[in-house]
Amino acid sequence: DTLWDTVETLTAAHTAMREGLRELSPETDRHHGSPELFKEEMKKTMDALPEKSHDFTAIRLATLERLTGGADIAQRVFDRWFAVRNSPAFFPDAVASLRSLREAGVLIGTLTDGNSNPMAIDGLRDVIDFAVNAAEAGASKPDARPFKLCEVKSGCASSEIVMVGDSMAKDIAGGRRAGWRTIWVR
């Protein structure tokens, strides 16, 4: 939760997903649509596909396909979820702060375990120089791979990067192990 309230955004995305399920697969919505039940189904998919457990897009799509019985319905429902997922309400001054840093010559990048696409988010795409997610890196934070990919994409040495994050275990510990300076947002 460094730029927006993730719970609020994911709750709104889940509501959009349920609207799609009600329209396209009402039985799935009735039996698995609640946040708690769908989360259980996502965990089952992660257990069945451990090699993809860091890729929330693949896990959500596989879960939807398994539950709805069809790739087309799964994709259509996912697309509704993803559109809302990528329309967050930013914290006050978050984007303005990034813009000020960028105007001062600071490269701005994002590193997420989630599947938001900062390069497609209105207000954010114009201030981001690069983005890395767990699926692309092949692992979730605090694994070294996503941090290393940030260094490659930014062209910066580890000593030149600052990680701003809200998870001590993932963002701060991972950043420190990578040799980055860190700022913990509580």
PDB file of C-alpha atoms in Angstrom:
ATOM      1  CA  ASP A   1       0.000   0.000   0.000  1.00  0.00           C
ATOM      2  CA  THR A   2       2.507   2.591  -1.100  1.00  0.00           C
ATOM      3  CA  LEU A   3       0.545   4.320  -3.891  1.00  0.00           C
ATOM      4  CA  TRP A   4      -3.030   3.127  -3.272  1.00  0.00           C
ATOM      5  CA  ASP A   5      -5.109   1.068  -0.886  1.00  0.00           C
ATOM      6  CA  THR A   6      -4.637  -2.441  -2.221  1.00  0.00           C
ATOM      7  CA  VAL A   7      -7.490  -3.960  -0.205  1.00  0.00           C
ATOM      8  CA  GLU A   8      -9.912  -1.328  -1.497  1.00  0.00           C
ATOM      9  CA  THR A   9      -8.765  -1.865  -5.085  1.00  0.00           C
ATOM     10  CA  LEU A  10      -8.889  -5.665  -4.894  1.00  0.00           C
ATOM     11  CA  THR A  11     -12.313  -5.556  -3.222  1.00  0.00           C
ATOM     12  CA  ALA A  12     -13.660  -3.425  -6.074  1.00  0.00           C
ATOM     13  CA  ALA A  13     -12.037  -5.765  -8.614  1.00  0.00           C
ATOM     14  CA  HIS A  14     -13.619  -8.777  -6.912  1.00  0.00           C
ATOM     15  CA  THR A  15     -17.009  -7.074  -7.139  1.00  0.00           C
ATOM     16  CA  ALA A  16     -16.468  -6.601 -10.887  1.00  0.00           C
ATOM     17  CA  MET A  17     -15.427 -10.249 -11.192  1.00  0.00           C
ATOM     18  CA  ARG A  18     -18.599 -11.375  -9.411  1.00  0.00           C
ATOM     19  CA  GLU A  19     -20.740  -9.248 -11.713  1.00  0.00           C
ATOM     20  CA  GLY A  20     -19.127 -11.061 -14.639  1.00  0.00           C
ATOM     21  CA  LEU A  21     -19.648 -14.441 -13.007  1.00  0.00           C
ATOM     22  CA  ARG A  22     -23.311 -13.666 -12.267  1.00  0.00           C
ATOM     23  CA  GLU A  23     -23.815 -12.864 -15.937  1.00  0.00           C
ATOM     24  CA  LEU A  24     -21.658 -15.564 -17.541  1.00  0.00           C
ATOM     25  CA  SER A  25     -21.499 -18.377 -14.973  1.00  0.00           C
ATOM     26  CA  PRO A  26     -24.107 -17.903 -12.241  1.00  0.00           C
ATOM     27  CA  GLU A  27     -23.478 -21.327 -10.675  1.00  0.00           C
ATOM     28  CA  THR A  28     -19.812 -20.466 -10.229  1.00  0.00           C
ATOM     29  CA  ASP A  29     -20.750 -17.224  -8.551  1.00  0.00           C
ATOM     30  CA  ARG A  30     -23.215 -18.947  -6.228  1.00  0.00           C
ATOM     31  CA  HIS A  31     -20.798 -21.679  -5.159  1.00  0.00           C
ATOM     32  CA  HIS A  32     -17.423 -19.922  -5.277  1.00  0.00           C
ATOM     33  CA  GLY A  33     -17.994 -16.179  -5.688  1.00  0.00           C
ATOM     34  CA  SER A  34     -17.526 -14.896  -2.155  1.00  0.00           C
ATOM     35  CA  PRO A  35     -14.062 -13.512  -1.445  1.00  0.00           C
ATOM     36  CA  GLU A  36     -13.364 -16.258   1.098  1.00  0.00           C
ATOM     37  CA  LEU A  37     -14.476 -19.113  -1.148  1.00  0.00           C
ATOM     38  CA  PHE A  38     -12.693 -17.756  -4.209  1.00  0.00           C
ATOM     39  CA  LYS A  39      -9.494 -17.329  -2.174  1.00  0.00           C
ATOM     40  CA  GLU A  40      -9.732 -20.995  -1.166  1.00  0.00           C
ATOM     41  CA  GLU A  41     -10.071 -21.936  -4.830  1.00  0.00           C
ATOM     42  CA  MET A  42      -7.043 -19.802  -5.717  1.00  0.00           C
ATOM     43  CA  LYS A  43      -5.048 -21.663  -3.048  1.00  0.00           C
ATOM     44  CA  LYS A  44      -6.103 -24.989  -4.574  1.00  0.00           C
ATOM     45  CA  THR A  45      -4.861 -23.791  -7.944  1.00  0.00           C
ATOM     46  CA  MET A  46      -1.560 -22.658  -6.414  1.00  0.00           C
ATOM     47  CA  ASP A  47      -1.150 -26.088  -4.817  1.00  0.00           C
ATOM     48  CA  ALA A  48      -1.848 -27.740  -8.177  1.00  0.00           C
ATOM     49  CA  LEU A  49       0.499 -25.374 -10.060  1.00  0.00           C
ATOM     50  CA  PRO A  50       3.332 -24.571  -7.616  1.00  0.00           C
ATOM     51  CA  GLU A  51       5.594 -23.480 -10.468  1.00  0.00           C
ATOM     52  CA  LYS A  52       3.145 -20.631 -11.162  1.00  0.00           C
ATOM     53  CA  SER A  53       2.310 -19.679  -7.565  1.00  0.00           C
ATOM     54  CA  HIS A  54       4.081 -16.311  -8.003  1.00  0.00           C
ATOM     55  CA  ASP A  55       2.028 -15.467 -11.134  1.00  0.00           C
ATOM     56  CA  PHE A  56      -1.330 -14.183  -9.903  1.00  0.00           C
ATOM     57  CA  THR A  57      -2.655 -13.656 -13.431  1.00  0.00           C
ATOM     58  CA  ALA A  58      -2.009 -17.291 -14.373  1.00  0.00           C
ATOM     59  CA  ILE A  59      -3.412 -18.516 -11.052  1.00  0.00           C
ATOM     60  CA  ARG A  60      -6.582 -16.403 -11.293  1.00  0.00           C
ATOM     61  CA  LEU A  61      -7.169 -17.397 -14.933  1.00  0.00           C
ATOM     62  CA  ALA A  62      -6.594 -21.095 -14.189  1.00  0.00           C
ATOM     63  CA  THR A  63      -8.943 -20.885 -11.205  1.00  0.00           C
ATOM     64  CA  LEU A  64     -11.641 -19.173 -13.244  1.00  0.00           C
ATOM     65  CA  GLU A  65     -11.252 -21.672 -16.082  1.00  0.00           C
ATOM     66  CA  ARG A  66     -11.482 -24.626 -13.683  1.00  0.00           C
ATOM     67  CA  LEU A  67     -14.549 -23.210 -11.950  1.00  0.00           C
ATOM     68  CA  THR A  68     -16.427 -21.957 -15.022  1.00  0.00           C
ATOM     69  CA  GLY A  69     -15.428 -24.838 -17.282  1.00  0.00           C
ATOM     70  CA  GLY A  70     -14.287 -22.640 -20.127  1.00  0.00           C
ATOM     71  CA  ALA A  71     -11.333 -20.513 -21.174  1.00  0.00           C
ATOM     72  CA  ASP A  72     -13.527 -17.936 -22.950  1.00  0.00           C
ATOM     73  CA  ILE A  73     -15.701 -17.260 -19.901  1.00  0.00           C
ATOM     74  CA  ALA A  74     -12.647 -17.245 -17.648  1.00  0.00           C
ATOM     75  CA  GLN A  75     -10.918 -14.647 -19.841  1.00  0.00           C
ATOM     76  CA  ARG A  76     -13.992 -12.425 -20.058  1.00  0.00           C
ATOM     77  CA  VAL A  77     -14.496 -12.492 -16.285  1.00  0.00           C
ATOM     78  CA  PHE A  78     -10.773 -11.929 -15.703  1.00  0.00           C
ATOM     79  CA  ASP A  79     -10.774  -8.950 -18.069  1.00  0.00           C
ATOM     80  CA  ARG A  80     -13.479  -7.285 -15.965  1.00  0.00           C
ATOM     81  CA  TRP A  81     -11.507  -7.961 -12.798  1.00  0.00           C
ATOM     82  CA  PHE A  82      -8.257  -6.706 -14.348  1.00  0.00           C
ATOM     83  CA  ALA A  83      -9.787  -3.464 -15.630  1.00  0.00           C
ATOM     84  CA  VAL A  84     -10.816  -2.512 -12.108  1.00  0.00           C
ATOM     85  CA  ARG A  85      -7.533  -3.840 -10.670  1.00  0.00           C
ATOM     86  CA  ASN A  86      -5.742  -1.335 -12.903  1.00  0.00           C
ATOM     87  CA  SER A  87      -7.960   1.611 -11.932  1.00  0.00           C
ATOM     88  CA  PRO A  88      -6.865   2.328  -8.364  1.00  0.00           C
ATOM     89  CA  ALA A  89      -7.670   5.442  -6.361  1.00  0.00           C
ATOM     90  CA  PHE A  90      -4.253   6.861  -5.524  1.00  0.00           C
ATOM     91  CA  PHE A  91      -3.387   8.145  -2.089  1.00  0.00           C
ATOM     92  CA  PRO A  92      -3.408  11.969  -1.999  1.00  0.00           C
ATOM     93  CA  ASP A  93      -0.262  13.430  -3.573  1.00  0.00           C
ATOM     94  CA  ALA A  94       1.196   9.996  -4.450  1.00  0.00           C
ATOM     95  CA  VAL A  95       1.399  10.651  -8.189  1.00  0.00           C
ATOM     96  CA  ALA A  96       2.397  14.305  -7.691  1.00  0.00           C
ATOM     97  CA  SER A  97       5.274  13.154  -5.475  1.00  0.00           C
ATOM     98  CA  LEU A  98       6.446  10.677  -8.117  1.00  0.00           C
ATOM     99  CA  ARG A  99       6.176  13.359 -10.788  1.00  0.00           C
ATOM    100  CA  SER A 100       8.307  15.750  -8.692  1.00  0.00           C
ATOM    101  CA  LEU A 101      10.963  13.080  -8.225  1.00  0.00           C
ATOM    102  CA  ARG A 102      10.990  12.262 -11.919  1.00  0.00           C
ATOM    103  CA  GLU A 103      11.236  15.949 -12.854  1.00  0.00           C
ATOM    104  CA  ALA A 104      14.263  16.127 -10.533  1.00  0.00           C
ATOM    105  CA  GLY A 105      15.907  13.394 -12.616  1.00  0.00           C
ATOM    106  CA  VAL A 106      15.112  10.361 -10.448  1.00  0.00           C
ATOM    107  CA  LEU A 107      14.200   7.195 -12.350  1.00  0.00           C
ATOM    108  CA  ILE A 108      10.921   5.754 -11.087  1.00  0.00           C
ATOM    109  CA  GLY A 109      10.202   2.052 -11.176  1.00  0.00           C
ATOM    110  CA  THR A 110       7.719  -0.317  -9.633  1.00  0.00           C
ATOM    111  CA  LEU A 111       8.246  -3.784  -8.200  1.00  0.00           C
ATOM    112  CA  THR A 112       5.181  -5.824  -7.308  1.00  0.00           C
ATOM    113  CA  ASP A 113       4.261  -9.366  -6.437  1.00  0.00           C
ATOM    114  CA  GLY A 114       0.799  -8.594  -7.772  1.00  0.00           C
ATOM    115  CA  ASN A 115      -0.446  -8.307 -11.296  1.00  0.00           C
ATOM    116  CA  SER A 116      -1.259  -4.649 -11.634  1.00  0.00           C
ATOM    117  CA  ASN A 117       0.219  -3.120 -14.769  1.00  0.00           C
ATOM    118  CA  PRO A 118       1.600   0.292 -13.808  1.00  0.00           C
ATOM    119  CA  MET A 119       2.446   1.044 -17.435  1.00  0.00           C
ATOM    120  CA  ALA A 120      -1.289   0.871 -18.230  1.00  0.00           C
ATOM    121  CA  ILE A 121      -2.627   2.774 -15.209  1.00  0.00           C
ATOM    122  CA  ASP A 122      -3.885   6.287 -15.910  1.00  0.00           C
ATOM    123  CA  GLY A 123      -1.830   8.833 -14.003  1.00  0.00           C
ATOM    124  CA  LEU A 124       0.991   6.392 -13.332  1.00  0.00           C
ATOM    125  CA  ARG A 125       2.180   5.383 -16.790  1.00  0.00           C
ATOM    126  CA  ASP A 126       3.459   8.916 -17.425  1.00  0.00           C
ATOM    127  CA  VAL A 127       5.766   8.931 -14.394  1.00  0.00           C
ATOM    128  CA  ILE A 128       7.091   5.347 -14.472  1.00  0.00           C
ATOM    129  CA  ASP A 129      10.310   4.496 -16.256  1.00  0.00           C
ATOM    130  CA  PHE A 130      10.120   0.721 -15.726  1.00  0.00           C
ATOM    131  CA  ALA A 131       8.011  -1.907 -14.014  1.00  0.00           C
ATOM    132  CA  VAL A 132       8.769  -5.404 -12.724  1.00  0.00           C
ATOM    133  CA  ASN A 133       6.317  -7.988 -11.436  1.00  0.00           C
ATOM    134  CA  ALA A 134       6.803 -11.426  -9.911  1.00  0.00           C
ATOM    135  CA  ALA A 135       5.517 -13.262 -12.991  1.00  0.00           C
ATOM    136  CA  GLU A 136       8.079 -11.567 -15.231  1.00  0.00           C
ATOM    137  CA  ALA A 137      10.899 -12.108 -12.716  1.00  0.00           C
ATOM    138  CA  GLY A 138       9.980 -15.746 -12.110  1.00  0.00           C
ATOM    139  CA  ALA A 139       9.702 -15.299  -8.347  1.00  0.00           C
ATOM    140  CA  SER A 140       8.061 -13.195  -5.651  1.00  0.00           C
ATOM    141  CA  LYS A 141       9.817 -10.824  -3.289  1.00  0.00           C
ATOM    142  CA  PRO A 142      12.007 -11.214  -1.247  1.00  0.00           C
ATOM    143  CA  ASP A 143      13.699 -13.552  -3.772  1.00  0.00           C
ATOM    144  CA  ALA A 144      16.661 -11.814  -5.415  1.00  0.00           C
ATOM    145  CA  ARG A 145      15.356 -12.225  -8.993  1.00  0.00           C
ATOM    146  CA  PRO A 146      12.785  -9.397  -9.023  1.00  0.00           C
ATOM    147  CA  PHE A 147      15.290  -7.010  -7.441  1.00  0.00           C
ATOM    148  CA  LYS A 148      17.965  -7.998  -9.963  1.00  0.00           C
ATOM    149  CA  LEU A 149      15.528  -7.450 -12.837  1.00  0.00           C
ATOM    150  CA  CYS A 150      14.881  -3.919 -11.546  1.00  0.00           C
ATOM    151  CA  GLU A 151      18.607  -3.251 -11.666  1.00  0.00           C
ATOM    152  CA  VAL A 152      18.776  -4.523 -15.243  1.00  0.00           C
ATOM    153  CA  LYS A 153      15.755  -2.536 -16.422  1.00  0.00           C
ATOM    154  CA  SER A 154      16.862   0.659 -14.668  1.00  0.00           C
ATOM    155  CA  GLY A 155      20.497   0.377 -15.627  1.00  0.00           C
ATOM    156  CA  CYS A 156      21.357   1.244 -12.030  1.00  0.00           C
ATOM    157  CA  ALA A 157      23.715  -0.414  -9.596  1.00  0.00           C
ATOM    158  CA  SER A 158      22.207  -1.757  -6.385  1.00  0.00           C
ATOM    159  CA  SER A 159      23.810   1.089  -4.435  1.00  0.00           C
ATOM    160  CA  GLU A 160      21.840   3.598  -6.552  1.00  0.00           C
ATOM    161  CA  ILE A 161      18.372   2.163  -5.851  1.00  0.00           C
ATOM    162  CA  VAL A 162      15.954   2.936  -3.050  1.00  0.00           C
ATOM    163  CA  MET A 163      13.076   0.567  -2.283  1.00  0.00           C
ATOM    164  CA  VAL A 164       9.957   2.173  -0.810  1.00  0.00           C
ATOM    165  CA  GLY A 165       7.682  -0.549   0.483  1.00  0.00           C
ATOM    166  CA  ASP A 166       5.085  -1.525   3.035  1.00  0.00           C
ATOM    167  CA  SER A 167       6.217  -5.083   3.805  1.00  0.00           C
ATOM    168  CA  MET A 168       9.177  -5.505   6.112  1.00  0.00           C
ATOM    169  CA  ALA A 169       9.584  -9.167   5.129  1.00  0.00           C
ATOM    170  CA  LYS A 170       9.259  -8.757   1.364  1.00  0.00           C
ATOM    171  CA  ASP A 171      10.118  -5.185   0.378  1.00  0.00           C
ATOM    172  CA  ILE A 172      12.553  -4.056   3.036  1.00  0.00           C
ATOM    173  CA  ALA A 173      14.369  -7.335   3.741  1.00  0.00           C
ATOM    174  CA  GLY A 174      14.523  -8.144   0.035  1.00  0.00           C
ATOM    175  CA  GLY A 175      15.769  -4.674  -0.828  1.00  0.00           C
ATOM    176  CA  ARG A 176      18.429  -4.760   1.863  1.00  0.00           C
ATOM    177  CA  ARG A 177      19.638  -8.188   0.729  1.00  0.00           C
ATOM    178  CA  ALA A 178      19.897  -6.769  -2.801  1.00  0.00           C
ATOM    179  CA  GLY A 179      22.098  -3.946  -1.484  1.00  0.00           C
ATOM    180  CA  TRP A 180      19.430  -1.267  -1.911  1.00  0.00           C
ATOM    181  CA  ARG A 181      18.606   1.507   0.497  1.00  0.00           C
ATOM    182  CA  THR A 182      15.083   1.092   1.861  1.00  0.00           C
ATOM    183  CA  ILE A 183      12.204   3.146   3.202  1.00  0.00           C
ATOM    184  CA  TRP A 184       9.479   1.330   5.108  1.00  0.00           C
ATOM    185  CA  VAL A 185       5.994   2.820   4.719  1.00  0.00           C
ATOM    186  CA  ARG A 186       3.825   1.678   7.635  1.00  0.00           C
TER     187      ARG A 186
END
